[in-house]
mmCIF file of C-alpha atoms and ligand atoms in Angstrom:
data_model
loop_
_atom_site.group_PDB
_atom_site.id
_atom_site.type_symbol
_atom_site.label_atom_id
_atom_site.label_comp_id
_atom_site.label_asym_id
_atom_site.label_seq_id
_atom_site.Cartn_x
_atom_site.Cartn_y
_atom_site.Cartn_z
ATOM 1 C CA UNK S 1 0.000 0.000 0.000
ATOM 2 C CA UNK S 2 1.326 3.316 -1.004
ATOM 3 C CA UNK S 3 1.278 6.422 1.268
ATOM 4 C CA UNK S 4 -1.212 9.147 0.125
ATOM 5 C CA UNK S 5 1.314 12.025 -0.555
ATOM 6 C CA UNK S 6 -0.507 15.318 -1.476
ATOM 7 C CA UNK S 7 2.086 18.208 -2.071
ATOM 8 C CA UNK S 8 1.940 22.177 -2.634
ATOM 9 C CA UNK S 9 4.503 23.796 -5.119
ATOM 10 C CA UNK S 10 3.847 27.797 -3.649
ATOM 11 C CA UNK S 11 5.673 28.633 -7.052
ATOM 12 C CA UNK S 12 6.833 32.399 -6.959
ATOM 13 C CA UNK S 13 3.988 32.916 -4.529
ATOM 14 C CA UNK S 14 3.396 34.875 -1.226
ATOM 15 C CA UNK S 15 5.935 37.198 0.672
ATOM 16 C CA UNK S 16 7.467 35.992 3.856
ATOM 17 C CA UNK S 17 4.369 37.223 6.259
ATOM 18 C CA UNK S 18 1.873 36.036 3.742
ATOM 19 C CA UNK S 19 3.663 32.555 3.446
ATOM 20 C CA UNK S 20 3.330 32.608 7.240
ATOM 21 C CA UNK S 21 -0.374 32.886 7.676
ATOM 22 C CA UNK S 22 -0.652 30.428 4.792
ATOM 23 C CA UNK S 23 1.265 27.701 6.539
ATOM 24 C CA UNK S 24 -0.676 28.566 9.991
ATOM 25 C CA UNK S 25 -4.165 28.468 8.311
ATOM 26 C CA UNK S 26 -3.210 25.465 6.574
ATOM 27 C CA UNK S 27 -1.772 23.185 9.537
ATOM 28 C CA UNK S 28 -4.609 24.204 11.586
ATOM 29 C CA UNK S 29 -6.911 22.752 8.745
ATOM 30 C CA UNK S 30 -5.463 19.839 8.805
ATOM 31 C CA UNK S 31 -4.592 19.199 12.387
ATOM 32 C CA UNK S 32 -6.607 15.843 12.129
ATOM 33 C CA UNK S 33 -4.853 14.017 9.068
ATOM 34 C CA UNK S 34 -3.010 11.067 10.023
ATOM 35 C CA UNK S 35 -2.535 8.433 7.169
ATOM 36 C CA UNK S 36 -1.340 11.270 4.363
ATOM 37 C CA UNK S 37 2.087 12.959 3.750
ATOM 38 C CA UNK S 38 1.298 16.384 3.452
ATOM 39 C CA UNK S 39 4.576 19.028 2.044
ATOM 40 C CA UNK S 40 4.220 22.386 1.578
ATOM 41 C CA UNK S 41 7.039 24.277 -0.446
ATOM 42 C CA UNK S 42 7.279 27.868 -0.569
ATOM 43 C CA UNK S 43 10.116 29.901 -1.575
ATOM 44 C CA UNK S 44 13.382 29.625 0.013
ATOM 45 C CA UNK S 45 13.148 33.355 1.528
ATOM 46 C CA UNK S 46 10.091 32.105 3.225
ATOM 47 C CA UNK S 47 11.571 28.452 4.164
ATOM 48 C CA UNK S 48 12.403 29.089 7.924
ATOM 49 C CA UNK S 49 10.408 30.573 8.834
ATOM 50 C CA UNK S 50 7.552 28.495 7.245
ATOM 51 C CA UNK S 51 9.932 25.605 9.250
ATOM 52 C CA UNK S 52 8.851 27.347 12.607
ATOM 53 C CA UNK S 53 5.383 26.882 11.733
ATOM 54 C CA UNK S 54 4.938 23.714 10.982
ATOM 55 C CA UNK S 55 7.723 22.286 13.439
ATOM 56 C CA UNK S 56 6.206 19.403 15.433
ATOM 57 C CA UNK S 57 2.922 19.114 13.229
ATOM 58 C CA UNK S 58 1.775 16.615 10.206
ATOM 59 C CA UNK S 59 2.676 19.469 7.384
ATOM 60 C CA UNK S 60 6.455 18.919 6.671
ATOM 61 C CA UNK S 61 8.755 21.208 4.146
ATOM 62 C CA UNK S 62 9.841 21.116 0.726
ATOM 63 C CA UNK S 63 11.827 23.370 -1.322
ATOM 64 C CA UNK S 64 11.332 24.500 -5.045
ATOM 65 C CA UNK S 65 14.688 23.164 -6.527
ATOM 66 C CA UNK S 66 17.963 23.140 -5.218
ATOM 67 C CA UNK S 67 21.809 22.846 -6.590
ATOM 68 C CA UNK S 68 23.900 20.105 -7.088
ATOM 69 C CA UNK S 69 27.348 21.307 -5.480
ATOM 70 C CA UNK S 70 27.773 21.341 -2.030
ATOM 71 C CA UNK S 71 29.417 24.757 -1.495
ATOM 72 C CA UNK S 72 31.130 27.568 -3.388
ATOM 73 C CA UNK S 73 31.224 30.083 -6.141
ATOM 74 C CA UNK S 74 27.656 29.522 -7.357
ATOM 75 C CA UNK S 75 26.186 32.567 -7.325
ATOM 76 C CA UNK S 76 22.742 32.475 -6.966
ATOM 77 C CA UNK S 77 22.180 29.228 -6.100
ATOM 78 C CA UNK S 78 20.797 27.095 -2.335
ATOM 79 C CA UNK S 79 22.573 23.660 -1.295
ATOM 80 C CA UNK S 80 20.893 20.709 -0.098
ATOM 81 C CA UNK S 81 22.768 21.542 3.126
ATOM 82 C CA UNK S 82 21.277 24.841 3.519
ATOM 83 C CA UNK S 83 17.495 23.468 3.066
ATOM 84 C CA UNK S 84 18.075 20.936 5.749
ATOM 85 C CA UNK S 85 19.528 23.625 8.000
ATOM 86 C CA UNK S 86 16.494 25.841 7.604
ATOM 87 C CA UNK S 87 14.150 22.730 8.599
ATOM 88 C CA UNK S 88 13.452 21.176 5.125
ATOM 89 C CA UNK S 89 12.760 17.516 4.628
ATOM 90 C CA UNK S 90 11.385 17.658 0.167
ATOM 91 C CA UNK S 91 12.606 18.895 -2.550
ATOM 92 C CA UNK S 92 10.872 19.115 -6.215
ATOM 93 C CA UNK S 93 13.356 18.968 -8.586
ATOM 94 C CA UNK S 94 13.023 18.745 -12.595
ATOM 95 C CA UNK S 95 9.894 21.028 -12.304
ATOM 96 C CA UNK S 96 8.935 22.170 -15.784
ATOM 97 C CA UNK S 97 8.862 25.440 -15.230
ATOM 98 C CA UNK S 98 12.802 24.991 -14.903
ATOM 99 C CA UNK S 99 13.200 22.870 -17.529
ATOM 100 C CA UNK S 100 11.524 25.311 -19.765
ATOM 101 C CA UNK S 101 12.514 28.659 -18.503
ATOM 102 C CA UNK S 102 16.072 27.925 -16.554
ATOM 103 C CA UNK S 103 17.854 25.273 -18.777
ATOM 104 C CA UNK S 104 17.564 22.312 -16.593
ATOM 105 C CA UNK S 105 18.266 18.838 -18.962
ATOM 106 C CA UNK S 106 17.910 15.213 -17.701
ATOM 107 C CA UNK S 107 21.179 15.152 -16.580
ATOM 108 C CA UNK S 108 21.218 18.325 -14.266
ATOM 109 C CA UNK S 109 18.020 16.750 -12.584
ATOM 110 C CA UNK S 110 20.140 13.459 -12.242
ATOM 111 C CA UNK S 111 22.816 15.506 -10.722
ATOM 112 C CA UNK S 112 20.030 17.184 -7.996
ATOM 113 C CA UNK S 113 18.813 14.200 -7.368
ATOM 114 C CA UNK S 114 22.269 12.097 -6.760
ATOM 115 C CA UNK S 115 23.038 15.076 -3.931
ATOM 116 C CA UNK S 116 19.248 14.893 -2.919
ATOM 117 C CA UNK S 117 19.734 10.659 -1.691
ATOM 118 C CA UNK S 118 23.297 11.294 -0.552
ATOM 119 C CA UNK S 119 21.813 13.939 2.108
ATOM 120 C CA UNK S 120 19.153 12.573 3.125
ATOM 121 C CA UNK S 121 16.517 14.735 0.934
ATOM 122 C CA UNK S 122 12.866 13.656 -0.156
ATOM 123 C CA UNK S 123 13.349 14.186 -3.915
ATOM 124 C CA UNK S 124 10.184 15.197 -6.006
ATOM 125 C CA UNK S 125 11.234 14.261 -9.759
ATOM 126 C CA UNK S 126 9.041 15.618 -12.298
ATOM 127 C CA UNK S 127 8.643 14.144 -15.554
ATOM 128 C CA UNK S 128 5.701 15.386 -18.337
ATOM 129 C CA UNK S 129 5.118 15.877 -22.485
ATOM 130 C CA UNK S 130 4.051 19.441 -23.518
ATOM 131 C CA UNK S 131 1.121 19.730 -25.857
ATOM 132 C CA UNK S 132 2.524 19.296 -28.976
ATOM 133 C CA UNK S 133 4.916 16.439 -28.261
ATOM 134 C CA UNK S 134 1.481 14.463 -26.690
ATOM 135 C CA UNK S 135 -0.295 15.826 -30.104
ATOM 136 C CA UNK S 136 2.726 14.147 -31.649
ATOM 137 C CA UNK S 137 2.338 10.706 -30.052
ATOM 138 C CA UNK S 138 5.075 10.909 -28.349
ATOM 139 C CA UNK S 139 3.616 11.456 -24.764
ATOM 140 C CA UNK S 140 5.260 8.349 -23.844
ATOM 141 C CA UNK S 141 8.523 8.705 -25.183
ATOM 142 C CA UNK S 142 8.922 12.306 -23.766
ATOM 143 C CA UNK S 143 8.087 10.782 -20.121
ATOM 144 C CA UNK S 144 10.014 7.793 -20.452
ATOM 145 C CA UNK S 145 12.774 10.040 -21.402
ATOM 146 C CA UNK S 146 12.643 12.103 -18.250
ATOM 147 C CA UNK S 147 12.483 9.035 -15.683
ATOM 148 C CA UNK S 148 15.323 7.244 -17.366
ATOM 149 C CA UNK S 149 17.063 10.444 -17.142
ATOM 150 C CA UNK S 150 16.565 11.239 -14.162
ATOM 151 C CA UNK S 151 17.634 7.919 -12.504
ATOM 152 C CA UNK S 152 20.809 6.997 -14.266
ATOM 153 C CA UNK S 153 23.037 5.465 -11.738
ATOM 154 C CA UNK S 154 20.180 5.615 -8.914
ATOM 155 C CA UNK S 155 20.274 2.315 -6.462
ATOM 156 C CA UNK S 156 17.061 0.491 -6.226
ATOM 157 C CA UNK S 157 17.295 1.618 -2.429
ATOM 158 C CA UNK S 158 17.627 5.240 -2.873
ATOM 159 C CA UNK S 159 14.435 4.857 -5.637
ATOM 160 C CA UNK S 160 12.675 3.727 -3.518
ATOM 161 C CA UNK S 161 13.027 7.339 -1.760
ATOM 162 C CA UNK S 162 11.891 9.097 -4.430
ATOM 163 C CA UNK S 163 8.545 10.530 -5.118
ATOM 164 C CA UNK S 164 7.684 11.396 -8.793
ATOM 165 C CA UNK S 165 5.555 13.541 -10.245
ATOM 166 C CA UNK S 166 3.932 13.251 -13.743
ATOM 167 C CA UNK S 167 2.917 16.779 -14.373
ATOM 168 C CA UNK S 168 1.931 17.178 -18.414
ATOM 169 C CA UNK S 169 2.946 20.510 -19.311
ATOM 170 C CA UNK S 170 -0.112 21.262 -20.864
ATOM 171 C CA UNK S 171 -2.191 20.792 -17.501
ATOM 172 C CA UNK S 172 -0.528 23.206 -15.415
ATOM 173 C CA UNK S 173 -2.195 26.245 -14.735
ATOM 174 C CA UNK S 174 -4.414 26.087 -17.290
ATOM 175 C CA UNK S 175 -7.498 24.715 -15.569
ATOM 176 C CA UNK S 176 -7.008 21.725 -18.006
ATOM 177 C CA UNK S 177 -6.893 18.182 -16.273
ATOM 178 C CA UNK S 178 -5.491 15.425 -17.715
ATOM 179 C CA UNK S 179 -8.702 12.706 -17.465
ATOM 180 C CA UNK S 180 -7.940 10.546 -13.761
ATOM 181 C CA UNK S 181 -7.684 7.608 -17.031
ATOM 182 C CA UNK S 182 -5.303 9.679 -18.871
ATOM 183 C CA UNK S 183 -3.387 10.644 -16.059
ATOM 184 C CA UNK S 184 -3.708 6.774 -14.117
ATOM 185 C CA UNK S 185 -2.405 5.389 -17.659
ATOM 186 C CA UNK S 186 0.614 7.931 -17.946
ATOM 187 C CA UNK S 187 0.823 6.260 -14.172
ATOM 188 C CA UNK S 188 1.206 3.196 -15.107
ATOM 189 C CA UNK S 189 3.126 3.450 -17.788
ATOM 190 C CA UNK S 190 5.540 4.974 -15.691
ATOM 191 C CA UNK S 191 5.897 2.025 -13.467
ATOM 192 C CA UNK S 192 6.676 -0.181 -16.358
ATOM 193 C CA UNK S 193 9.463 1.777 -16.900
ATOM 194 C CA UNK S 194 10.796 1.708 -13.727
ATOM 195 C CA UNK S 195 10.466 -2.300 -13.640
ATOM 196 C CA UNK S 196 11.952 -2.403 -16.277
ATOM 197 C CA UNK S 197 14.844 -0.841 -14.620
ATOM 198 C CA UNK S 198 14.599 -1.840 -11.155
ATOM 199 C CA UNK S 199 11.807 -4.909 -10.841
ATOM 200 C CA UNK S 200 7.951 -5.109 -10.428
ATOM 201 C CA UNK S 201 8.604 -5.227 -6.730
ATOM 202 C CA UNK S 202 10.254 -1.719 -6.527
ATOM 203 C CA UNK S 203 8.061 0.266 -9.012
ATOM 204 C CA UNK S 204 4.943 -0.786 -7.318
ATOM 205 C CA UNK S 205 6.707 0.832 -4.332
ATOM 206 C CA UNK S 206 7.624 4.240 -5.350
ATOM 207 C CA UNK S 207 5.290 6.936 -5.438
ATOM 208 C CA UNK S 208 3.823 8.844 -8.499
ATOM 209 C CA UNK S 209 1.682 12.052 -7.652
ATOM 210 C CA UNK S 210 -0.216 13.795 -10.439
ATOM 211 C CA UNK S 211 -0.055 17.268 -11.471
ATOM 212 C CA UNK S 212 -1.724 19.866 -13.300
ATOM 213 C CA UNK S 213 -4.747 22.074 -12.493
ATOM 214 C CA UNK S 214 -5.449 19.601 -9.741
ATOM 215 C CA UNK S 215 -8.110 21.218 -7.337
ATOM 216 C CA UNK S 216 -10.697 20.503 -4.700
ATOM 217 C CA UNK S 217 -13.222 19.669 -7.041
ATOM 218 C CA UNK S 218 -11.563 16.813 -9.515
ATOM 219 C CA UNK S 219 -9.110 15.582 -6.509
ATOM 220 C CA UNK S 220 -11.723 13.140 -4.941
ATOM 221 C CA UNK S 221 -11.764 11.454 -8.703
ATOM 222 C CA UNK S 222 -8.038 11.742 -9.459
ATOM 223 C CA UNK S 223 -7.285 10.002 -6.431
ATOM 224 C CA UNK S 224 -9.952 7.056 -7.037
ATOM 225 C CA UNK S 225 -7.394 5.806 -9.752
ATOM 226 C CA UNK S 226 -5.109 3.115 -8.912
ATOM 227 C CA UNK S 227 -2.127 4.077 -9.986
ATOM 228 C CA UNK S 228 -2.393 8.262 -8.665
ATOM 229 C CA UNK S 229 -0.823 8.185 -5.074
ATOM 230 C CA UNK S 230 -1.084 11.989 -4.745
ATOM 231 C CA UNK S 231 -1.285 15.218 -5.905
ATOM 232 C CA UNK S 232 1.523 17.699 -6.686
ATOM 233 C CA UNK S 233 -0.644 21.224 -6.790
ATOM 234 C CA UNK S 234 0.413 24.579 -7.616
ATOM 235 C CA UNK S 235 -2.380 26.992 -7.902
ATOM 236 C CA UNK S 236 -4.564 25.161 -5.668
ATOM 237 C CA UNK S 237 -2.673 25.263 -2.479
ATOM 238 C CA UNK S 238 -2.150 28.913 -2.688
ATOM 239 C CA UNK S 239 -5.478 28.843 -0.187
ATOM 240 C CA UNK S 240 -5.627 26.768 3.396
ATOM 241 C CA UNK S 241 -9.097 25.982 2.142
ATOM 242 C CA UNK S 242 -8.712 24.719 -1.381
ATOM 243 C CA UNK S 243 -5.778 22.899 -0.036
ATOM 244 C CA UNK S 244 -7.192 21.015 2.985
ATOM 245 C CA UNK S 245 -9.770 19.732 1.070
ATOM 246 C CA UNK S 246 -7.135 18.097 -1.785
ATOM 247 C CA UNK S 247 -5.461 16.786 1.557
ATOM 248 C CA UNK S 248 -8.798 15.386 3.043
ATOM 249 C CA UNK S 249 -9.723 13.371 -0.320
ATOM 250 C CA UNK S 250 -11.989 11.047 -0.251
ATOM 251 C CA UNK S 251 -12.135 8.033 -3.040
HETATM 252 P P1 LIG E 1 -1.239 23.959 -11.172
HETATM 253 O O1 LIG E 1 -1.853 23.094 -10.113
HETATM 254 O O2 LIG E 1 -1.342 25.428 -10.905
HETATM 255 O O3 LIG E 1 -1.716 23.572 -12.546
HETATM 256 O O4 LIG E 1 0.343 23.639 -11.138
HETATM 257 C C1 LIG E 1 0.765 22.326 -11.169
HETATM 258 C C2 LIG E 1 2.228 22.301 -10.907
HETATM 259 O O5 LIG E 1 3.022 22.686 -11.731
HETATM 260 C C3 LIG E 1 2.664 21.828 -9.582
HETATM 261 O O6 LIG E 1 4.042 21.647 -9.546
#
């Protein structure tokens, strides 16, 4: 049985005191869930002291991305060091939006996630087609592409502590959901994949979240598919209330 695991990605969202009263809304909304993994991640200005918040509750942090050196002239850029030091447990890393906008390729998101495992990081991998490479048929390909990527040289063990999420470009923040069939297929075919490099055993272990335009309203159906063990949510957890109810799906 796999862990429901419903994450926020705050994007470039919310100053420091708004991030605040976000996180305090939010963990007093869902004060009562026990049996879900719940990760907010806000920007890193806003990380500790989003950390003080939710210290000793069920709402643990994640960061937005982070950099693959450990220390040094890198202007510009966090280290995984830094993130645990200001109370973060998550990281996303391979987001689109980076992919797209700031360069990142396959193997800089192998990199991240390589110094992710070896300190101790929750990685979030995310892998997705854009619109015209799913018009194309190549949907598949495109993700396949991405997980193989992204774990090149990863251990079966350490895979096992990663999260991904298949996020299709085209679904995110565009109020267009990929069909909980669409999506659960893209699911599953990602867990053929990764028996096919690691076994049946470990893919049916390792978490895939869904993302894109995910809300309160379509969450309860997304989450009735077997092969969707979360959310990853961007606009939607921008509000405690919008938020708590993804968290407190029911399927
Ligand atoms: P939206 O939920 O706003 O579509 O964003 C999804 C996403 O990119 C989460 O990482």
């Amino acid at each position: 049985m796999r862990r429901p695991f419903l994450a926020g990605n705050w994007k470039m969202n919310k100053t420091v005191p708004e991030a605040v009263a976000l996180a305090k809304e939010l963990v007093q909304a869902v004060a009562n869930v026990a049996d879900r993994d719940i990760v907010i991640c806000p920007t890193f200005p806003c990380l500790a002291p989003v950390a003080e918040v939710v210290r000793g509750t069920n709402v643990k942090l994640g960061a937005q991305n982070m950099y693959f050196e450990d220390s040094g002239a890198y202007t510009g850029e966090i280290s995984a060091d830094m993130l645990i030091s200001a109370g973060v447990e998550f990281v996303i890393l391979g987001h689109s939006e980076r992919r797209e906008y700031f360069g990142e390729t396959n193997q800089i998101v192998n990199k991240k996630l390589k110094k992710a495992l070896e300190k101790g990081l929750g990685p979030i991998v995310c892998v997705g087609e854009k619109l015209v490479e799913r018009e194309a048929g190549k949907a598949e390909a495109v993700v396949e592409d991405h997980v193989r990527g992204a774990f090149e040289g990863i251990t079966a063990s350490d895979a096992l502590k990663v999260t991904i999420a298949y996020e299709p470009v085209w679904a995110i923040g565009t109020g267009k959901t990929a069909t909980p069939d669409d999506a659960n297929a893209m699911h599953a075919f990602i867990r053929t994949v990764l028996g096919s490099i690691y076994s049946a055993d470990v893919a049916g272990k390792i978490r895939i979240q869904y993302g894109g335009s995910a809300n309160d309203k379509n969450i309860d159906d997304l989450m009735k598919m077997p092969d969707i063990d979360g959310a990853l949510v961007g606009g939607a957890s921008l509000k405690a209330d919008s938020f708590s109810r993804i968290v407190k799906f029911v399927s």
